[in-house]
Coordinates of C-alpha atoms in Angstrom, one line a residue:
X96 CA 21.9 20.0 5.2
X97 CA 18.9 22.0 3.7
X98 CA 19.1 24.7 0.9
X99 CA 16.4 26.5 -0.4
X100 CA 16.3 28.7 -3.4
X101 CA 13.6 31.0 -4.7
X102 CA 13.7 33.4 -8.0
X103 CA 11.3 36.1 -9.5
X104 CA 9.6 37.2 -6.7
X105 CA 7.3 39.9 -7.3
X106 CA 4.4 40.0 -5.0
X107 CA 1.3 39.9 -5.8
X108 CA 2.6 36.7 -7.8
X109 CA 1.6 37.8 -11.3
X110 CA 5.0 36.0 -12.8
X111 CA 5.3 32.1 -11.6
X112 CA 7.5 31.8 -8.4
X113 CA 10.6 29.9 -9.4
X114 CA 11.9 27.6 -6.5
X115 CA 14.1 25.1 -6.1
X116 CA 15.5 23.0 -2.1
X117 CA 16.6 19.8 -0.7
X118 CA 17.3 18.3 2.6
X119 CA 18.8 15.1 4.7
X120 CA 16.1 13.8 6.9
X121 CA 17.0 11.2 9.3
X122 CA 15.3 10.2 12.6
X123 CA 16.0 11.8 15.9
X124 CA 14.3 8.7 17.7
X125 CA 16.4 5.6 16.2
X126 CA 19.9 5.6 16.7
X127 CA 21.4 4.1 13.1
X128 CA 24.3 3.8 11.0
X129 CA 22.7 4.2 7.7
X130 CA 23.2 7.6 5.8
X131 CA 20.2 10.1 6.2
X132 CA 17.6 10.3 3.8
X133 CA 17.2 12.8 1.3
X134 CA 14.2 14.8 -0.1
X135 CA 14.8 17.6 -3.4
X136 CA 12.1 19.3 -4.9
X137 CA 11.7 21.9 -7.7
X138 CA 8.7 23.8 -9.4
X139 CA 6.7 26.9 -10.2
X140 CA 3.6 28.5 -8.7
X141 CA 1.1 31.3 -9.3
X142 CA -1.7 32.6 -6.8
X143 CA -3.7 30.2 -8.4
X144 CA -1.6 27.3 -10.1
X145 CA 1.6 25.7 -9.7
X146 CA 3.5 22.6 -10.3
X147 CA 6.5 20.9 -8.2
X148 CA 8.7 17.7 -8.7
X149 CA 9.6 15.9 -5.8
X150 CA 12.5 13.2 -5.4
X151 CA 12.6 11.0 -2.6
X152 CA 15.9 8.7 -2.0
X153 CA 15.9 5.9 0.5
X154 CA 13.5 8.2 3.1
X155 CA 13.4 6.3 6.5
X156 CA 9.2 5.2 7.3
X157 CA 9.8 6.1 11.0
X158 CA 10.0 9.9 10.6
X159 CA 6.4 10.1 10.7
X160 CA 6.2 7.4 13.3
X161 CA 5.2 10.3 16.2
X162 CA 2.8 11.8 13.7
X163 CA 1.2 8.2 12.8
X164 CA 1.0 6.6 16.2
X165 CA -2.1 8.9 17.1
X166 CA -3.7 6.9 14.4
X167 CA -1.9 4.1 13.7
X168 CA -0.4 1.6 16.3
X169 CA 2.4 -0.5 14.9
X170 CA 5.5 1.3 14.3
X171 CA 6.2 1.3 10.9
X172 CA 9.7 0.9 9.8
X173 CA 11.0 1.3 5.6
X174 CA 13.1 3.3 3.3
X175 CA 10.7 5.1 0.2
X176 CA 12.3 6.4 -2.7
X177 CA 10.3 8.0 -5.4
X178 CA 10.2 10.4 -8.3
X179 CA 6.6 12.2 -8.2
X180 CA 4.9 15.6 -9.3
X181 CA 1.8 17.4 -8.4
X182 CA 0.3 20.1 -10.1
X183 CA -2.6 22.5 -9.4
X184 CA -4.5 25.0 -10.9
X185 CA -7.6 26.3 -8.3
X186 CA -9.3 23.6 -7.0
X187 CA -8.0 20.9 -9.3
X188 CA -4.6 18.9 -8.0
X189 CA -3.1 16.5 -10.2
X190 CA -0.4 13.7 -8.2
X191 CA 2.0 11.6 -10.8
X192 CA 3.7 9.1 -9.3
X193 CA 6.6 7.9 -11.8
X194 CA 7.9 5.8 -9.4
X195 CA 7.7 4.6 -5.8
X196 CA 9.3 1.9 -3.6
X197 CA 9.1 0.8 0.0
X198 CA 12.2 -1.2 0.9
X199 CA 11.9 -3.8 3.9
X200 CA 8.3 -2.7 5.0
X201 CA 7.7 -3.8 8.1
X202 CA 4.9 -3.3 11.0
X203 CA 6.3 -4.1 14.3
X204 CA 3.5 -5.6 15.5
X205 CA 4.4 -8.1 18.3
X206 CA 1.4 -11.2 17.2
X207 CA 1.7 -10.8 13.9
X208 CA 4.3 -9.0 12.1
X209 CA 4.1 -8.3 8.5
X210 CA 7.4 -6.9 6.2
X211 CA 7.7 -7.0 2.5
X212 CA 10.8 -6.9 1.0
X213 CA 9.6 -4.2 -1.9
X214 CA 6.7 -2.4 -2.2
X215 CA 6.9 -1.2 -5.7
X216 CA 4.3 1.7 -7.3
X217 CA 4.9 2.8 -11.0
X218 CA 3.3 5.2 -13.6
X219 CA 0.2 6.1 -11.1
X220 CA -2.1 9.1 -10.6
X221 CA -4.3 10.8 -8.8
X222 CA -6.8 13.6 -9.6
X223 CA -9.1 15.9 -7.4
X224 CA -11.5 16.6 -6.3
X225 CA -12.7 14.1 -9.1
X226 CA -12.1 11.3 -7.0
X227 CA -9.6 9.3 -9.5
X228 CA -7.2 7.1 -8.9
X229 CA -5.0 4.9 -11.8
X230 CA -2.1 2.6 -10.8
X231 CA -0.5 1.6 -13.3
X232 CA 1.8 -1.3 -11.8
X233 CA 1.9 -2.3 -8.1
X234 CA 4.5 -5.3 -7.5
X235 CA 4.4 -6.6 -3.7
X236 CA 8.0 -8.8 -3.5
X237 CA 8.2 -11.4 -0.7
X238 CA 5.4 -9.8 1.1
X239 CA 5.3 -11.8 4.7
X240 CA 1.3 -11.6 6.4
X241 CA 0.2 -13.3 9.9
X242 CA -3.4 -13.5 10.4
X243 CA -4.2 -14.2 14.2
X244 CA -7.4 -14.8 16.5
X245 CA -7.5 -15.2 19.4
X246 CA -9.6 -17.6 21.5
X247 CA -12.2 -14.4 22.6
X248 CA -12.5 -13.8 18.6
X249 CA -10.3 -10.7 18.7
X250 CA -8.7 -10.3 15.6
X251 CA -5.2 -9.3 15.4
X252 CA -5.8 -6.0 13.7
X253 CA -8.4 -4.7 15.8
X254 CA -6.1 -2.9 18.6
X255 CA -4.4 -1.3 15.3
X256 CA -6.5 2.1 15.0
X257 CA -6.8 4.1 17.5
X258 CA -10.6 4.7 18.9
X259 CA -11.9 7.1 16.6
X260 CA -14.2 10.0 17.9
X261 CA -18.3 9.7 17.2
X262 CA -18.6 12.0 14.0
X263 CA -22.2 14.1 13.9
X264 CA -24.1 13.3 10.9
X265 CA -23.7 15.9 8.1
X266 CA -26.1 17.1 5.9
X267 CA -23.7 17.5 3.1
X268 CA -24.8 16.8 -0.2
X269 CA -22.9 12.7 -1.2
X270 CA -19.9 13.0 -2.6
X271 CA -19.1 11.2 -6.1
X272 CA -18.0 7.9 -5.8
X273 CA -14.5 6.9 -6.1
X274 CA -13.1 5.8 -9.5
X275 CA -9.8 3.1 -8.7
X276 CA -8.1 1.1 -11.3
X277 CA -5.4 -0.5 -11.1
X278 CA -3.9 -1.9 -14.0
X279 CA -1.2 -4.5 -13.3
X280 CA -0.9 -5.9 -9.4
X281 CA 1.3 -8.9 -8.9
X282 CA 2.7 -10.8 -5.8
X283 CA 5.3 -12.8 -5.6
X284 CA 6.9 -14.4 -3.0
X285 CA 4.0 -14.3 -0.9
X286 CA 3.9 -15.9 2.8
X287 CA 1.0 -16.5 4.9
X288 CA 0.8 -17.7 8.6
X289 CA -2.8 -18.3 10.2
X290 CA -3.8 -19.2 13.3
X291 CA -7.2 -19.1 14.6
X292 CA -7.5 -20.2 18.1
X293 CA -11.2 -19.8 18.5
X294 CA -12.5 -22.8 17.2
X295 CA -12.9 -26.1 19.9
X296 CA -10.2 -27.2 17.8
X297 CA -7.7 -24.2 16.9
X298 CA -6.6 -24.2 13.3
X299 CA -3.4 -23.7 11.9
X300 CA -2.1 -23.3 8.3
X301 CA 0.7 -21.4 6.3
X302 CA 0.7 -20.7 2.7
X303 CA 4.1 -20.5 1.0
X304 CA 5.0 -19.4 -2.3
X305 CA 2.2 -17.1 -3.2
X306 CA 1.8 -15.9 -6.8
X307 CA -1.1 -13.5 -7.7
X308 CA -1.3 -11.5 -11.1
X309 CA -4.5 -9.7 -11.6
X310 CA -4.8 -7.1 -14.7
X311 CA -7.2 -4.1 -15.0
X312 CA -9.2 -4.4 -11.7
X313 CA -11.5 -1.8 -10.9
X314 CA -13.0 -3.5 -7.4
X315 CA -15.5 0.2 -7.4
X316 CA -16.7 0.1 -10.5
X317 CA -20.4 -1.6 -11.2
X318 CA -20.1 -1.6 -14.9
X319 CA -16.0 -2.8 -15.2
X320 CA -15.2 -6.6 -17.1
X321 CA -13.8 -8.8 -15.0
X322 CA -10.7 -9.1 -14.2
X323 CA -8.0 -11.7 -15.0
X324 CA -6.7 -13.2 -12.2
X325 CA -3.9 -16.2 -11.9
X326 CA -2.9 -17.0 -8.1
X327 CA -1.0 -20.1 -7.0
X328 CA 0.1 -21.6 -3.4
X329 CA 1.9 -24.3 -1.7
X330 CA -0.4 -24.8 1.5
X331 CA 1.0 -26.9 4.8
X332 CA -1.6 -27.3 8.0
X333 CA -0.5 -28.0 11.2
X334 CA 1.5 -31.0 10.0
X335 CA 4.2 -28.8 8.0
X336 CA 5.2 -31.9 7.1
X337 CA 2.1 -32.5 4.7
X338 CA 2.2 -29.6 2.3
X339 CA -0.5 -29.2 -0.9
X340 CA -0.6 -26.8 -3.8
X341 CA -3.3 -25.0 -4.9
X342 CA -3.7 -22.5 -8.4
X343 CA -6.6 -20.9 -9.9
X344 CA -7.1 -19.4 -13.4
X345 CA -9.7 -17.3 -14.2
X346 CA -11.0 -14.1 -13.2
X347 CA -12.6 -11.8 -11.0
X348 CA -15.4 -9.2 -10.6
X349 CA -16.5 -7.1 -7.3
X350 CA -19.7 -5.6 -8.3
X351 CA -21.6 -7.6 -8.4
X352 CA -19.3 -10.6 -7.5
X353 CA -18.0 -13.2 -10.1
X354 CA -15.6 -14.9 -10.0
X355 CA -15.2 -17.8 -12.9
X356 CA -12.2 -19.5 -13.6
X357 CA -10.7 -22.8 -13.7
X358 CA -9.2 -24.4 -9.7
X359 CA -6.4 -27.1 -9.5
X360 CA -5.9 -28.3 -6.2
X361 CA -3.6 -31.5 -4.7
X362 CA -3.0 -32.4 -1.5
X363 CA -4.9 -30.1 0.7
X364 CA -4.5 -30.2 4.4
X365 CA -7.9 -30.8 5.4
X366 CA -7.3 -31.4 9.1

Protein backbone atom coordinates (compact mmCIF):
# COMPACT_ATOMS: atom_id res chain seq x y z
CA UNK A 1 0.00 0.00 0.00
CA UNK A 2 2.11 3.16 -0.93
CA UNK A 3 0.94 6.15 -3.23
CA UNK A 4 2.92 8.91 -4.08
CA UNK A 5 1.88 12.06 -5.74
CA UNK A 6 3.96 14.93 -7.12
CA UNK A 7 2.53 18.34 -8.98
CA UNK A 8 4.32 21.36 -10.77
CA UNK A 9 7.27 19.92 -11.82
CA UNK A 10 9.39 22.11 -13.76
CA UNK A 11 13.05 21.41 -13.59
CA UNK A 12 15.30 23.46 -12.59
CA UNK A 13 12.75 23.86 -9.53
CA UNK A 14 12.07 27.56 -9.84
CA UNK A 15 8.19 26.93 -8.70
CA UNK A 16 7.96 24.84 -5.19
CA UNK A 17 7.47 21.02 -5.87
CA UNK A 18 4.06 20.02 -4.63
CA UNK A 19 4.05 16.45 -3.19
CA UNK A 20 2.00 14.48 -1.36
CA UNK A 21 2.46 9.97 -0.28
CA UNK A 22 1.72 7.41 2.33
CA UNK A 23 2.50 3.88 3.08
CA UNK A 24 1.76 0.71 5.52
CA UNK A 25 4.97 -0.39 7.09
CA UNK A 26 5.04 -3.42 9.03
CA UNK A 27 7.90 -5.79 9.86
CA UNK A 28 9.18 -8.58 7.73
CA UNK A 29 11.06 -10.15 10.85
CA UNK A 30 8.06 -10.51 13.50
CA UNK A 31 5.29 -12.50 12.60
CA UNK A 32 2.04 -10.41 14.29
CA UNK A 33 -1.47 -9.95 14.17
CA UNK A 34 -1.64 -6.29 14.63
CA UNK A 35 -2.51 -4.01 11.57
CA UNK A 36 0.60 -2.42 9.84
CA UNK A 37 1.77 0.80 10.58
CA UNK A 38 1.20 3.75 8.66
CA UNK A 39 3.36 6.80 7.65
CA UNK A 40 1.69 10.05 5.29
CA UNK A 41 3.53 12.89 4.53
CA UNK A 42 2.86 16.19 2.52
CA UNK A 43 4.88 19.41 1.65
CA UNK A 44 6.70 21.71 -0.77
CA UNK A 45 10.32 22.20 -1.73
CA UNK A 46 12.57 24.44 -3.80
CA UNK A 47 16.42 23.86 -4.77
CA UNK A 48 16.98 25.59 -1.72
CA UNK A 49 13.96 25.37 0.74
CA UNK A 50 11.19 23.25 1.55
CA UNK A 51 8.79 22.20 4.18
CA UNK A 52 6.97 18.67 4.73
CA UNK A 53 4.37 17.35 7.39
CA UNK A 54 4.78 14.01 8.48
CA UNK A 55 2.09 11.65 10.37
CA UNK A 56 3.05 8.76 12.01
CA UNK A 57 0.17 6.16 13.33
CA UNK A 58 1.01 3.40 15.64
CA UNK A 59 4.62 2.74 13.66
CA UNK A 60 6.13 -0.58 15.01
CA UNK A 61 10.01 0.31 16.88
CA UNK A 62 11.33 -2.96 15.40
CA UNK A 63 11.50 -1.82 11.67
CA UNK A 64 14.68 -0.25 12.32
CA UNK A 65 15.76 -2.99 14.62
CA UNK A 66 18.39 -4.45 11.66
CA UNK A 67 19.52 -0.85 11.07
CA UNK A 68 19.92 -0.26 15.10
CA UNK A 69 21.49 -3.44 16.18
CA UNK A 70 25.01 -2.32 14.61
CA UNK A 71 24.81 0.29 17.22
CA UNK A 72 22.49 -0.60 19.63
CA UNK A 73 22.10 -4.15 21.31
CA UNK A 74 18.75 -4.64 22.87
CA UNK A 75 16.02 -5.09 20.49
CA UNK A 76 13.72 -2.44 20.87
CA UNK A 77 10.17 -3.12 20.58
CA UNK A 78 7.07 0.00 20.52
CA UNK A 79 4.40 1.50 18.39
CA UNK A 80 5.19 5.74 17.70
CA UNK A 81 2.66 7.86 16.52
CA UNK A 82 3.28 11.38 15.87
CA UNK A 83 2.33 14.55 13.96
CA UNK A 84 5.70 16.52 13.11
CA UNK A 85 7.15 18.99 10.39
CA UNK A 86 10.50 20.10 9.25
CA UNK A 87 11.32 22.82 7.26
CA UNK A 88 14.54 24.12 5.56
CA UNK A 89 15.75 26.85 3.86
CA UNK A 90 19.87 26.24 2.93
CA UNK A 91 21.68 25.22 5.73
CA UNK A 92 19.06 25.99 8.34
CA UNK A 93 16.46 22.92 9.26
CA UNK A 94 13.78 23.58 11.58
CA UNK A 95 11.99 20.00 13.28
CA UNK A 96 8.43 20.62 15.15
CA UNK A 97 7.25 18.02 16.94
CA UNK A 98 3.43 18.57 17.80
CA UNK A 99 3.19 15.40 19.16
CA UNK A 100 4.89 12.13 19.80
CA UNK A 101 4.21 8.84 21.67
CA UNK A 102 5.91 5.58 22.25
CA UNK A 103 3.45 2.96 23.35
CA UNK A 104 4.83 -0.15 25.40
CA UNK A 105 8.53 0.74 25.06
CA UNK A 106 10.38 -1.93 25.80
CA UNK A 107 14.25 -3.05 25.56
CA UNK A 108 14.61 -6.73 25.55
CA UNK A 109 17.35 -6.96 27.45
CA UNK A 110 17.58 -10.27 29.20
CA UNK A 111 19.21 -8.76 32.99
CA UNK A 112 17.48 -5.98 33.03
CA UNK A 113 14.56 -5.18 31.00
CA UNK A 114 13.12 -1.78 30.91
CA UNK A 115 9.34 -0.95 29.09
CA UNK A 116 7.30 2.10 29.73
CA UNK A 117 3.95 2.08 29.07
CA UNK A 118 3.95 5.78 27.24
CA UNK A 119 6.54 7.79 26.24
CA UNK A 120 4.81 11.01 25.50
CA UNK A 121 6.69 14.23 23.63
CA UNK A 122 4.54 17.35 22.97
CA UNK A 123 5.02 20.96 21.45
CA UNK A 124 9.08 20.38 20.85
CA UNK A 125 11.69 21.68 18.45
CA UNK A 126 14.69 21.55 17.08
CA UNK A 127 16.88 23.97 15.07
CA UNK A 128 20.21 23.67 13.12
CA UNK A 129 22.92 24.00 12.81
CA UNK A 130 22.27 26.29 15.91
CA UNK A 131 22.37 23.56 18.22
CA UNK A 132 18.78 24.10 19.85
CA UNK A 133 16.68 22.01 21.31
CA UNK A 134 13.08 22.99 23.35
CA UNK A 135 10.67 20.25 24.73
CA UNK A 136 7.94 21.44 25.69
CA UNK A 137 6.33 18.48 27.77
CA UNK A 138 7.86 15.01 28.17
CA UNK A 139 5.45 12.59 30.31
CA UNK A 140 7.18 9.06 30.98
CA UNK A 141 3.87 6.76 32.24
CA UNK A 142 4.74 3.67 34.28
CA UNK A 143 8.17 3.68 33.16
CA UNK A 144 9.76 0.11 34.56
CA UNK A 145 14.03 0.48 35.05
CA UNK A 146 16.50 -2.46 36.39
CA UNK A 147 19.80 -1.39 37.32
CA UNK A 148 22.23 -4.43 37.69
CA UNK A 149 25.97 -5.14 38.70
CA UNK A 150 27.44 -7.74 38.68
CA UNK A 151 29.99 -9.21 41.10
CA UNK A 152 33.21 -8.23 38.51
CA UNK A 153 31.63 -4.47 38.57
CA UNK A 154 30.14 -4.76 35.03
CA UNK A 155 27.30 -2.74 34.81
CA UNK A 156 24.36 -3.88 32.98
CA UNK A 157 24.49 -1.28 30.26
CA UNK A 158 27.91 -1.68 29.28
CA UNK A 159 27.55 -4.66 26.63
CA UNK A 160 24.70 -2.16 25.13
CA UNK A 161 26.85 -0.20 22.42
CA UNK A 162 28.56 -1.72 20.24
CA UNK A 163 32.65 -1.14 20.35
CA UNK A 164 32.97 2.00 18.67
CA UNK A 165 36.00 2.63 16.27
CA UNK A 166 39.19 4.94 17.57
CA UNK A 167 38.21 8.40 15.91
CA UNK A 168 41.60 10.59 14.71
CA UNK A 169 41.63 13.83 16.42
CA UNK A 170 40.30 16.67 14.24
CA UNK A 171 41.50 19.97 13.96
CA UNK A 172 38.08 21.44 13.43
CA UNK A 173 37.34 24.57 14.87
CA UNK A 174 34.71 23.58 18.49
CA UNK A 175 31.46 23.63 17.68
CA UNK A 176 28.79 25.84 19.76
CA UNK A 177 27.57 24.21 22.65
CA UNK A 178 24.22 22.74 22.83
CA UNK A 179 21.26 24.79 24.07
CA UNK A 180 18.41 22.00 25.80
CA UNK A 181 15.45 23.02 27.68
CA UNK A 182 12.95 21.26 28.55
CA UNK A 183 10.11 22.76 29.93
CA UNK A 184 7.74 20.29 31.71
CA UNK A 185 9.10 16.51 32.43
CA UNK A 186 7.12 14.41 34.68
CA UNK A 187 7.08 10.58 35.78
CA UNK A 188 4.63 8.81 37.00
CA UNK A 189 4.28 5.47 37.82
CA UNK A 190 7.79 4.97 38.12
CA UNK A 191 9.53 1.45 39.10
CA UNK A 192 12.92 0.78 40.00
CA UNK A 193 14.76 -2.69 40.67
CA UNK A 194 18.52 -2.60 41.88
CA UNK A 195 20.75 -5.02 42.51
CA UNK A 196 24.31 -4.62 43.06
CA UNK A 197 26.14 -7.84 43.61
CA UNK A 198 29.58 -6.40 44.09
CA UNK A 199 29.71 -5.43 47.46
CA UNK A 200 30.90 -8.34 50.28
CA UNK A 201 27.42 -8.05 51.04
CA UNK A 202 25.21 -7.67 47.75
CA UNK A 203 22.52 -4.99 47.95
CA UNK A 204 19.14 -5.08 46.92
CA UNK A 205 16.34 -2.49 46.85
CA UNK A 206 13.18 -1.55 44.61
CA UNK A 207 11.60 1.81 44.48
CA UNK A 208 7.85 1.76 43.73
CA UNK A 209 5.62 4.46 42.94
CA UNK A 210 7.94 7.04 41.52
CA UNK A 211 6.72 10.61 40.97
CA UNK A 212 9.08 13.22 39.51
CA UNK A 213 7.94 16.80 38.15
CA UNK A 214 10.69 19.09 37.21
CA UNK A 215 9.82 22.47 35.31
CA UNK A 216 12.11 24.56 33.02
CA UNK A 217 15.43 22.54 33.29
CA UNK A 218 18.21 23.46 31.15
CA UNK A 219 20.87 20.70 32.64
CA UNK A 220 23.57 22.65 29.73
CA UNK A 221 23.13 25.94 30.53
CA UNK A 222 25.81 27.71 33.13
CA UNK A 223 23.76 30.75 33.63
CA UNK A 224 19.88 28.88 33.85
CA UNK A 225 17.73 29.29 37.55
CA UNK A 226 17.23 26.38 39.03
CA UNK A 227 14.94 24.17 38.53
CA UNK A 228 11.81 23.09 40.46
CA UNK A 229 11.84 19.77 41.25
CA UNK A 230 9.14 17.51 43.38
CA UNK A 231 10.04 13.56 43.33
CA UNK A 232 8.39 11.05 45.78
CA UNK A 233 9.06 7.04 46.42
CA UNK A 234 7.97 4.15 48.27
CA UNK A 235 11.39 2.32 48.83
CA UNK A 236 11.50 -1.66 50.07
CA UNK A 237 15.23 -3.38 50.53
CA UNK A 238 15.71 -6.87 50.54
CA UNK A 239 13.03 -7.39 53.09
CA UNK A 240 9.97 -6.32 50.60
CA UNK A 241 8.22 -6.72 53.52
CA UNK A 242 9.73 -3.45 55.24
CA UNK A 243 8.82 -0.70 52.76
CA UNK A 244 9.68 3.38 53.44
CA UNK A 245 8.80 6.47 51.57
CA UNK A 246 10.77 9.01 50.68
CA UNK A 247 9.78 12.88 48.85
CA UNK A 248 11.80 15.87 48.24
CA UNK A 249 10.70 19.41 47.45
CA UNK A 250 12.86 21.77 46.16
CA UNK A 251 14.92 22.29 43.22
CA UNK A 252 17.68 21.61 41.03
CA UNK A 253 20.69 23.14 39.13
CA UNK A 254 23.51 21.26 36.94
CA UNK A 255 26.05 23.92 36.40
CA UNK A 256 27.29 24.38 38.77
CA UNK A 257 25.32 21.86 41.02
CA UNK A 258 22.65 22.91 43.52
CA UNK A 259 20.38 21.34 44.66
CA UNK A 260 18.23 22.99 47.70
CA UNK A 261 15.03 21.86 48.80
CA UNK A 262 13.28 20.46 51.58
CA UNK A 263 13.67 16.00 52.24
CA UNK A 264 11.02 13.87 54.13
CA UNK A 265 11.98 10.55 54.64
CA UNK A 266 10.24 7.48 56.95
CA UNK A 267 11.12 4.23 57.18
CA UNK A 268 14.13 3.73 55.10
CA UNK A 269 15.59 0.35 54.56
CA UNK A 270 18.92 0.82 55.80
CA UNK A 271 20.10 -2.79 55.70
Amino acid sequence: DIALQARALVLPLAQPLQFDGRMALASAAVKSAAAPGRLSFKGQATATQGQVGVVLESLPLNLGASYLSAQFKPQVQGRATAQLGLAWNGAATVVKVARLALDDLALQDQAAPTRVRQLLLEDADLRLPAQQLRIGQLTLNQPVVGVQRDAQGRWMFEPWLAASVPVAASAAAPQRPWNLLLQSLVIDGGQVDYRDALPVRPVQWQASGVVLKVKDFAPLSGTAQAAPLQLSLRIAGNRRSQVGSLAYDGSLRVAPLLVQGTVRASDLPLH
